Amino acid sequence: MHDLAKHAPTAPDWGALRRDFPILDQTVHGKPLIYLDSGASSQKPRAVIDAISRYYEHDHSNVHRGIHELSNRATAAYEGARERTARFLNADKPSEIVFTRGTTESINLVAATWGERHVGAGDTILLTELEHHANLIPWQQLARRKGAQLLYVPVLGDSGVPDPAKVDELLTPAVKIFAFTHISNTMGTINPAAEWCARARALGVATLVDAAQSAGHCPVDVAAMGCDFLVFSSHKILGPTGIGVLYGREERFAEMPPYQTGGEMIVTVDWHDAKFKPAPHGFEAGTPDVAGAVGLHAAMDYLDAIGRQNIFEHDRDLAAYAYTRLSELGGVRLFGPGTDRAGLVSFLLDDVHAHDVVTLADQHGIALRGGHHCNQPLHRKLGVKSSARASFYFYNTHEEVDRLVEVVEKVRAFFNR
Amino acid sequence: MDFDFEELYQAVILDHSRKPRNFGALPDATVTVSGDNPTCGDEIALSLKIDAAADKLEAVGFTGSACSICMASTSLMTTKIKGKTRGEAETLLRDFQGMITGQMPESETPKSLGDLRLLSGVRKFPQRVKCATLGWHALKGCLAESGEGKFSVGTGDADL
Ligand SMILES: Cc1ncc(COP(=O)(O)O)c(C=O)c1O
């Protein structure tokens, strides 16, 4: 906790913040709920839930369509969320923010538009072995359509760190786009996003950063990072499900054909032709998720009031504590870097399948993730079918980690009896 | 330890998951069907040697890696179907499905299921039903592939 001491004057009252999350105050299978699955989806503070209700109770209508009062309010709320997102990411302009359904759709959008136009036969698409299926399959399918080559920066075994020597070797001018995760959802690795983006830029290579695990967990600044695209989901950063963000550098958006077509994204339509709006609206066909944007706006306000650096340090300390306690147990295989890891820990018990660990943890009220965490090829490479994952947020406590360790010990004793 | 959990992981089940019976490839198999649960990484391949003339499942073997519930359920299944007719295997399959999904009242669970009845606790763990039924899906697939094809193959659903 020594790092937090540095921030002592502004150190958040974590206990009070936790009480902002109504869902955490319940028992599961007769035990107090310990939610250690925020990597899959975070819980929502009262402020977000209330913002959505308030919007529906007072301001809802369709956006950009009516000239009546409610439509004006809805439009202002929606475009206000866009401005807020631009500030959240330190983007140049709100027009560099496109709302999508989430990380997955954001990546599919880029692969289907920018990728479709700029990646050709013989070109290379570079990923890392850490990628979530969402940042793998859209590129794999694009490569297959185009006859392009798909390469992966390999990770160094269980450490989950992409091999720096291989980045040097694979990141060449033959690469059209380098798409990589900022924080690995399986390993907790924090990739050197700014360094990679700078090197790619110098070679004329476009970059896409998957910030699904980082946007709500640490400061994310697209100007400092220097990426071309950055994507994340609202539901992992305290916001509602159903909405996500695609940040795109202005000149990148300008060189992309439309994604979906229909209402809202057109300038003029004729029977046999149509003219499309530029970004952001040109990439947002149809009625958007206005209430989702309102909730996401409230979530970003809430996060920035706490300070994402504070959150990062809190989660990092908790994960480091969990990592140390679990490694002391013996017979536990831990994945990801031993130091400089983000707020999650994946592990396996000798001879116990992750599913069995997760079921027993659930009986003790502890929500863990078990499986391949949408990263099948990586698990295959590590020679495991699945792993158990505890992922933390600022509402989790050291006592909850202690409970987790106790339960893991129980599981081990049970299966080794 | 929690009661439901103890019920789920009884000694016989743990024993079968640690030392699965009929585990290993079957070199002279007449049919092999594999199945997987992509969400949790369970993978099972079931092989049967069917003597069509005598209508008998002469030999059975399985390979793969899976959680303890899946291993135990598949292991127990192989011990029950070995030497049985196709019709008997199909009956077993239906009875097991009825039990595991809770469609059949506990009191009506046929004695013929034997130790398989120890798996009835799985019904309290809906997310684990898929684990318990994976090997049975493979059996259904084997029977379909080797017969008139009246069963359709699926993966990992409670619905066998
Ligand atoms: C690193 C990473 N990328 C992408 C995704 C996909 O996000 P979503 O399912 O919200 O589109 C996730 C979360 O599941 C993730 O952790």
Coordinates of C-alpha atoms and ligand atoms in Angstrom, one line a residue, chain A residues 102-104 132 134 181 183 185 210 212-213 233 235-236, ligand 1:
Chain A
G102 CA -18.8 -2.4 -27.7
T103 CA -15.2 -3.4 -28.1
T104 CA -16.2 -6.3 -30.4
H132 CA -9.0 -11.7 -27.0
A134 CA -12.6 -10.0 -30.4
T181 CA -4.4 -5.3 -26.3
I183 CA -3.9 -4.9 -20.8
N185 CA -7.6 -10.0 -19.9
D210 CA -7.8 -2.8 -27.4
A212 CA -11.3 -3.1 -23.0
Q213 CA -9.3 -3.9 -19.8
S233 CA -16.8 -1.3 -23.9
H235 CA -19.9 -2.3 -19.4
K236 CA -16.4 -2.9 -18.2
Ligands
LIG1 C1 -9.2 -7.5 -23.9 C2 -10.6 -7.6 -24.3 N1 -10.9 -7.3 -25.6 C3 -12.2 -7.4 -26.0 C4 -13.2 -7.8 -25.2 C5 -14.6 -7.9 -25.7 O1 -15.5 -7.0 -25.2 P1 -17.0 -7.0 -25.5 O2 -17.5 -8.4 -25.3 O3 -17.6 -6.0 -24.5 O4 -17.2 -6.5 -26.9 C6 -12.9 -8.1 -23.8 C7 -13.9 -8.6 -22.9 O5 -14.6 -9.5 -22.9 C8 -11.6 -8.0 -23.4 O6 -11.3 -8.3 -22.1

